[in-house]
Amino acid sequence: QSVKSAHTPKMIRLKGNCHIIIAFLLGVFPYISSFIIKSTSTEILKCSRISIDVPQLWTRCCSRNNLRFVSRRPSFSLLATNDKGGASDEISYPIPICNDRRGALSQLVRAAAFVSCSETILERSDVALAAVGTLPEFADASGILQRLTVSVADESQQESMIKFLVDGLMFKILRQRTIGSVTDTWLGYGPEQCSIPSDFTIPMSYGLYGGHASIHLQYDSSALNPTYKSGDDTTKQSIAYLQVALPTYRISQMVKNNGNVLDAYGYVNVISPSGLPFRAIIGIRSDPIMFVAINCQDVQKSKAFYQKLGFLEQSYPYARPSNGKGQFEPPQEANSVYLSLSQNSMGVLLRQSKNKKAVQPNRSVRSLSIVFDPATYSVSDESVIGLESTAIIDPSGIPISFISVNSFEKEEKSMMA
């Protein structure tokens, strides 16, 4: 019920479930020294010691990790040694902690949970270097499904679509450019780069980490043919919906910005101003953009197509602990197949169309884009030659485009400068 520091005369009494939190912290820290940290200098570092510096809070020494009292400015640090070549350089990742005890304990719990549970920064020591960029999440993949490109009919629809995404679904504008008559806008929930951002520290929001998928919104002022008429139901076309999971959304802003809400019991099905359907769920994911649900005339034919592109059948992802049990997140649809290039990237859910009728393409969807590593990624289709100059069509009529990771990062950096 209490923790006492030899350096402070006062007894700190912990009420409620705090003793459980303390037990968790002291129980977890001794077992995480086998994890590794990937530093911003791209060296693999094996964690040899973890220090928690919290003035006037508490102290305890563990057999393999040191948890100690100090009088310096409060911080949380991961002190890691580079095991390559016998070097012993230490790298510290400081995180400011509140001066008051309650705030300090709260930050400490966040830090501990991040360190002990995250598959983002801390990885097992047998993980190889990533094939797509340098993110540990993509170590098992030579390609990732990175973006969905959508066209809008006019400037008004472009403005409505951006406000729909930003105000209704909490997207952020990542980058924007105009070349000639074409305006491109990329929106997502965090950095797209396939590496750890230089300003990322532990524990911070996943919204500041790399590897996020994006929506590429494209407006060509010279185009004359509208791609979507407001009020049309596009959910029976090639894209059934793009599923996102986030802590909150605003239905009023979706409606205000010309979104067509189909239903909103537990979760929201809505057609955006561009004609792209969305399914929004209250939940938590490292990247809120989860997957693209595709209507298929023949699921097995579509499955074979995506497998040729390197997609693997994966466990269906959920954003809530209930795993599809309850009214707030539906279970995986019957007879559907979920595939992705990596467990940690956006995937596709192949769902059977009713009566196996032919599926009409969604005219506003320009392409799904795969970012790939030229050295390791290949397509088992002899008709595909020169990936970056190729756009192929899936059985539901969705164009698939390819961009090498080098070209992708060069493009991103040029617009972020």
Tab-separated table of N, CA and C in Angstrom, residues 301-367:
chain	number	residue	atom	x	y	z
A	301	LYS	N	-10.727	-15.276	-57.181
A	301	LYS	CA	-9.989	-14.711	-58.312
A	301	LYS	C	-9.234	-13.453	-57.876
A	302	SER	N	-9.893	-12.605	-57.087
A	302	SER	CA	-9.241	-11.392	-56.583
A	302	SER	C	-8.126	-11.737	-55.615
A	303	LYS	N	-8.347	-12.763	-54.812
A	303	LYS	CA	-7.310	-13.207	-53.872
A	303	LYS	C	-6.057	-13.648	-54.631
A	304	ALA	N	-6.241	-14.422	-55.689
A	304	ALA	CA	-5.104	-14.887	-56.489
A	304	ALA	C	-4.372	-13.708	-57.130
A	305	PHE	N	-5.131	-12.695	-57.565
A	305	PHE	CA	-4.517	-11.509	-58.160
A	305	PHE	C	-3.606	-10.813	-57.158
A	306	TYR	N	-4.102	-10.567	-55.945
A	306	TYR	CA	-3.307	-9.844	-54.950
A	306	TYR	C	-2.150	-10.689	-54.411
A	307	GLN	N	-2.328	-11.990	-54.392
A	307	GLN	CA	-1.213	-12.855	-53.968
A	307	GLN	C	-0.054	-12.770	-54.960
A	308	LYS	N	-0.353	-12.569	-56.238
A	308	LYS	CA	0.714	-12.387	-57.229
A	308	LYS	C	1.500	-11.105	-56.978
A	309	LEU	N	0.860	-10.161	-56.298
A	309	LEU	CA	1.534	-8.898	-55.965
A	309	LEU	C	2.270	-8.974	-54.631
A	310	GLY	N	2.254	-10.148	-54.012
A	310	GLY	CA	2.972	-10.330	-52.761
A	310	GLY	C	2.113	-10.225	-51.516
A	311	PHE	N	0.810	-10.004	-51.672
A	311	PHE	CA	-0.076	-9.927	-50.508
A	311	PHE	C	-0.226	-11.308	-49.872
A	312	LEU	N	-0.308	-11.322	-48.557
A	312	LEU	CA	-0.495	-12.557	-47.805
A	312	LEU	C	-1.785	-12.490	-47.008
A	313	GLU	N	-2.444	-13.632	-46.871
A	313	GLU	CA	-3.643	-13.672	-46.042
A	313	GLU	C	-3.242	-13.506	-44.578
A	314	GLN	N	-3.864	-12.551	-43.904
A	314	GLN	CA	-3.516	-12.211	-42.528
A	314	GLN	C	-4.745	-12.315	-41.630
A	315	SER	N	-4.496	-12.282	-40.329
A	315	SER	CA	-5.601	-12.216	-39.375
A	315	SER	C	-6.324	-10.891	-39.544
A	316	TYR	N	-7.645	-10.932	-39.461
A	316	TYR	CA	-8.450	-9.726	-39.622
A	316	TYR	C	-8.153	-8.745	-38.486
A	317	PRO	N	-7.864	-7.474	-38.804
A	317	PRO	CA	-7.511	-6.516	-37.759
A	317	PRO	C	-8.735	-5.921	-37.066
A	318	TYR	N	-8.617	-5.720	-35.785
A	318	TYR	CA	-9.661	-5.061	-35.009
A	318	TYR	C	-9.084	-3.840	-34.316
A	319	ALA	N	-9.959	-2.901	-33.977
A	319	ALA	CA	-9.530	-1.665	-33.327
A	319	ALA	C	-10.027	-1.561	-31.892
A	320	ARG	N	-10.810	-2.543	-31.447
A	320	ARG	CA	-11.354	-2.532	-30.086
A	320	ARG	C	-11.069	-3.879	-29.425
A	321	PRO	N	-10.950	-3.909	-28.101
A	321	PRO	CA	-10.655	-5.172	-27.398
A	321	PRO	C	-11.720	-6.236	-27.584
A	322	SER	N	-12.948	-5.833	-27.924
A	322	SER	CA	-14.040	-6.799	-28.075
A	322	SER	C	-13.892	-7.665	-29.313
A	323	ASN	N	-12.998	-7.287	-30.236
A	323	ASN	CA	-12.749	-8.072	-31.455
A	323	ASN	C	-14.020	-8.398	-32.229
A	324	GLY	N	-14.813	-7.361	-32.478
A	324	GLY	CA	-16.001	-7.542	-33.298
A	324	GLY	C	-17.225	-8.035	-32.571
A	325	LYS	N	-17.164	-8.165	-31.260
A	325	LYS	CA	-18.320	-8.611	-30.475
A	325	LYS	C	-18.966	-7.392	-29.831
A	326	GLY	N	-20.091	-7.002	-30.319
A	326	GLY	CA	-20.754	-5.805	-29.833
A	326	GLY	C	-21.127	-4.894	-30.980
A	327	GLN	N	-21.879	-3.831	-30.647
A	327	GLN	CA	-22.412	-2.967	-31.690
A	327	GLN	C	-21.449	-1.897	-32.162
A	328	PHE	N	-20.258	-1.765	-31.527
A	328	PHE	CA	-19.367	-0.662	-31.861
A	328	PHE	C	-18.314	-1.022	-32.914
A	329	GLU	N	-18.148	-2.284	-33.200
A	329	GLU	CA	-17.237	-2.712	-34.270
A	329	GLU	C	-17.729	-4.055	-34.810
A	330	PRO	N	-18.026	-4.124	-36.097
A	330	PRO	CA	-18.556	-5.365	-36.656
A	330	PRO	C	-17.475	-6.432	-36.802
A	331	PRO	N	-17.863	-7.706	-36.772
A	331	PRO	CA	-16.892	-8.775	-37.017
A	331	PRO	C	-16.542	-8.844	-38.498
A	332	GLN	N	-15.561	-9.676	-38.819
A	332	GLN	CA	-15.209	-9.861	-40.221
A	332	GLN	C	-16.399	-10.435	-40.974
A	333	GLU	N	-16.627	-9.894	-42.154
A	333	GLU	CA	-17.773	-10.317	-42.945
A	333	GLU	C	-17.615	-11.766	-43.407
A	334	ALA	N	-18.724	-12.491	-43.475
A	334	ALA	CA	-18.705	-13.884	-43.908
A	334	ALA	C	-18.168	-13.994	-45.331
A	335	ASN	N	-17.341	-14.996	-45.556
A	335	ASN	CA	-16.766	-15.302	-46.871
A	335	ASN	C	-15.807	-14.227	-47.390
A	336	SER	N	-15.374	-13.334	-46.520
A	336	SER	CA	-14.408	-12.321	-46.936
A	336	SER	C	-12.995	-12.792	-46.610
A	337	VAL	N	-12.007	-12.189	-47.272
A	337	VAL	CA	-10.598	-12.539	-47.076
A	337	VAL	C	-9.812	-11.252	-46.855
A	338	TYR	N	-9.000	-11.231	-45.794
A	338	TYR	CA	-8.165	-10.056	-45.519
A	338	TYR	C	-6.718	-10.374	-45.897
A	339	LEU	N	-6.118	-9.480	-46.719
A	339	LEU	CA	-4.729	-9.653	-47.139
A	339	LEU	C	-3.976	-8.339	-46.984
A	340	SER	N	-2.677	-8.434	-46.779
A	340	SER	CA	-1.831	-7.244	-46.755
A	340	SER	C	-0.399	-7.654	-47.071
A	341	LEU	N	0.410	-6.669	-47.444
A	341	LEU	CA	1.823	-6.915	-47.714
A	341	LEU	C	2.617	-7.021	-46.421
A	342	SER	N	2.093	-6.410	-45.352
A	342	SER	CA	2.712	-6.474	-44.034
A	342	SER	C	1.610	-6.398	-42.988
A	343	GLN	N	1.805	-7.049	-41.861
A	343	GLN	CA	0.825	-6.973	-40.787
A	343	GLN	C	0.673	-5.556	-40.258
A	344	ASN	N	1.667	-4.714	-40.491
A	344	ASN	CA	1.660	-3.368	-39.938
A	344	ASN	C	1.349	-2.284	-40.959
A	345	SER	N	0.862	-2.677	-42.132
A	345	SER	CA	0.501	-1.691	-43.139
A	345	SER	C	-0.965	-1.841	-43.512
A	346	MET	N	-1.471	-0.863	-44.250
A	346	MET	CA	-2.844	-0.929	-44.739
A	346	MET	C	-3.041	-2.192	-45.579
A	347	GLY	N	-4.202	-2.806	-45.470
A	347	GLY	CA	-4.482	-4.027	-46.215
A	347	GLY	C	-5.729	-3.888	-47.069
A	348	VAL	N	-6.168	-5.013	-47.634
A	348	VAL	CA	-7.406	-5.051	-48.418
A	348	VAL	C	-8.304	-6.149	-47.861
A	349	LEU	N	-9.589	-5.857	-47.787
A	349	LEU	CA	-10.587	-6.850	-47.392
A	349	LEU	C	-11.404	-7.173	-48.635
A	350	LEU	N	-11.293	-8.399	-49.109
A	350	LEU	CA	-12.015	-8.832	-50.306
A	350	LEU	C	-13.355	-9.404	-49.875
A	351	ARG	N	-14.435	-8.783	-50.325
A	351	ARG	CA	-15.786	-9.200	-49.918
A	351	ARG	C	-16.612	-9.555	-51.154
A	352	GLN	N	-17.432	-10.581	-51.009
A	352	GLN	CA	-18.209	-11.099	-52.126
A	352	GLN	C	-19.400	-10.195	-52.421
A	353	SER	N	-19.554	-9.796	-53.697
A	353	SER	CA	-20.720	-9.009	-54.090
A	353	SER	C	-21.949	-9.903	-54.115
A	354	LYS	N	-23.109	-9.294	-53.921
A	354	LYS	CA	-24.341	-10.069	-53.889
A	354	LYS	C	-24.621	-10.692	-55.254
A	355	ASN	N	-25.014	-11.967	-55.233
A	355	ASN	CA	-25.360	-12.720	-56.446
A	355	ASN	C	-24.210	-12.811	-57.436
A	356	LYS	N	-22.968	-12.514	-56.953
A	356	LYS	CA	-21.771	-12.569	-57.793
A	356	LYS	C	-21.913	-11.763	-59.081
A	357	LYS	N	-22.567	-10.608	-58.933
A	357	LYS	CA	-22.728	-9.732	-60.089
A	357	LYS	C	-21.435	-8.984	-60.382
A	358	ALA	N	-21.262	-8.571	-61.630
A	358	ALA	CA	-20.078	-7.804	-62.011
A	358	ALA	C	-20.044	-6.496	-61.228
A	359	VAL	N	-18.849	-6.077	-60.852
A	359	VAL	CA	-18.675	-4.878	-60.026
A	359	VAL	C	-18.287	-3.703	-60.918
A	360	GLN	N	-18.971	-2.573	-60.707
A	360	GLN	CA	-18.656	-1.366	-61.463
A	360	GLN	C	-17.567	-0.572	-60.743
A	361	PRO	N	-16.580	-0.052	-61.462
A	361	PRO	CA	-15.520	0.723	-60.822
A	361	PRO	C	-16.053	2.026	-60.227
A	362	ASN	N	-15.457	2.443	-59.135
A	362	ASN	CA	-15.728	3.756	-58.574
A	362	ASN	C	-14.901	4.773	-59.359
A	363	ARG	N	-15.554	5.656	-60.072
A	363	ARG	CA	-14.867	6.554	-61.008
A	363	ARG	C	-13.978	7.579	-60.315
A	364	SER	N	-14.220	7.828	-59.039
A	364	SER	CA	-13.390	8.800	-58.333
A	364	SER	C	-12.083	8.203	-57.828
A	365	VAL	N	-11.987	6.870	-57.786
A	365	VAL	CA	-10.774	6.201	-57.298
A	365	VAL	C	-9.786	6.065	-58.445
A	366	ARG	N	-8.654	6.745	-58.315
A	366	ARG	CA	-7.651	6.707	-59.367
A	366	ARG	C	-6.719	5.509	-59.238
A	367	SER	N	-6.312	5.178	-58.016
A	367	SER	CA	-5.398	4.041	-57.852
A	367	SER	C	-5.160	3.716	-56.387
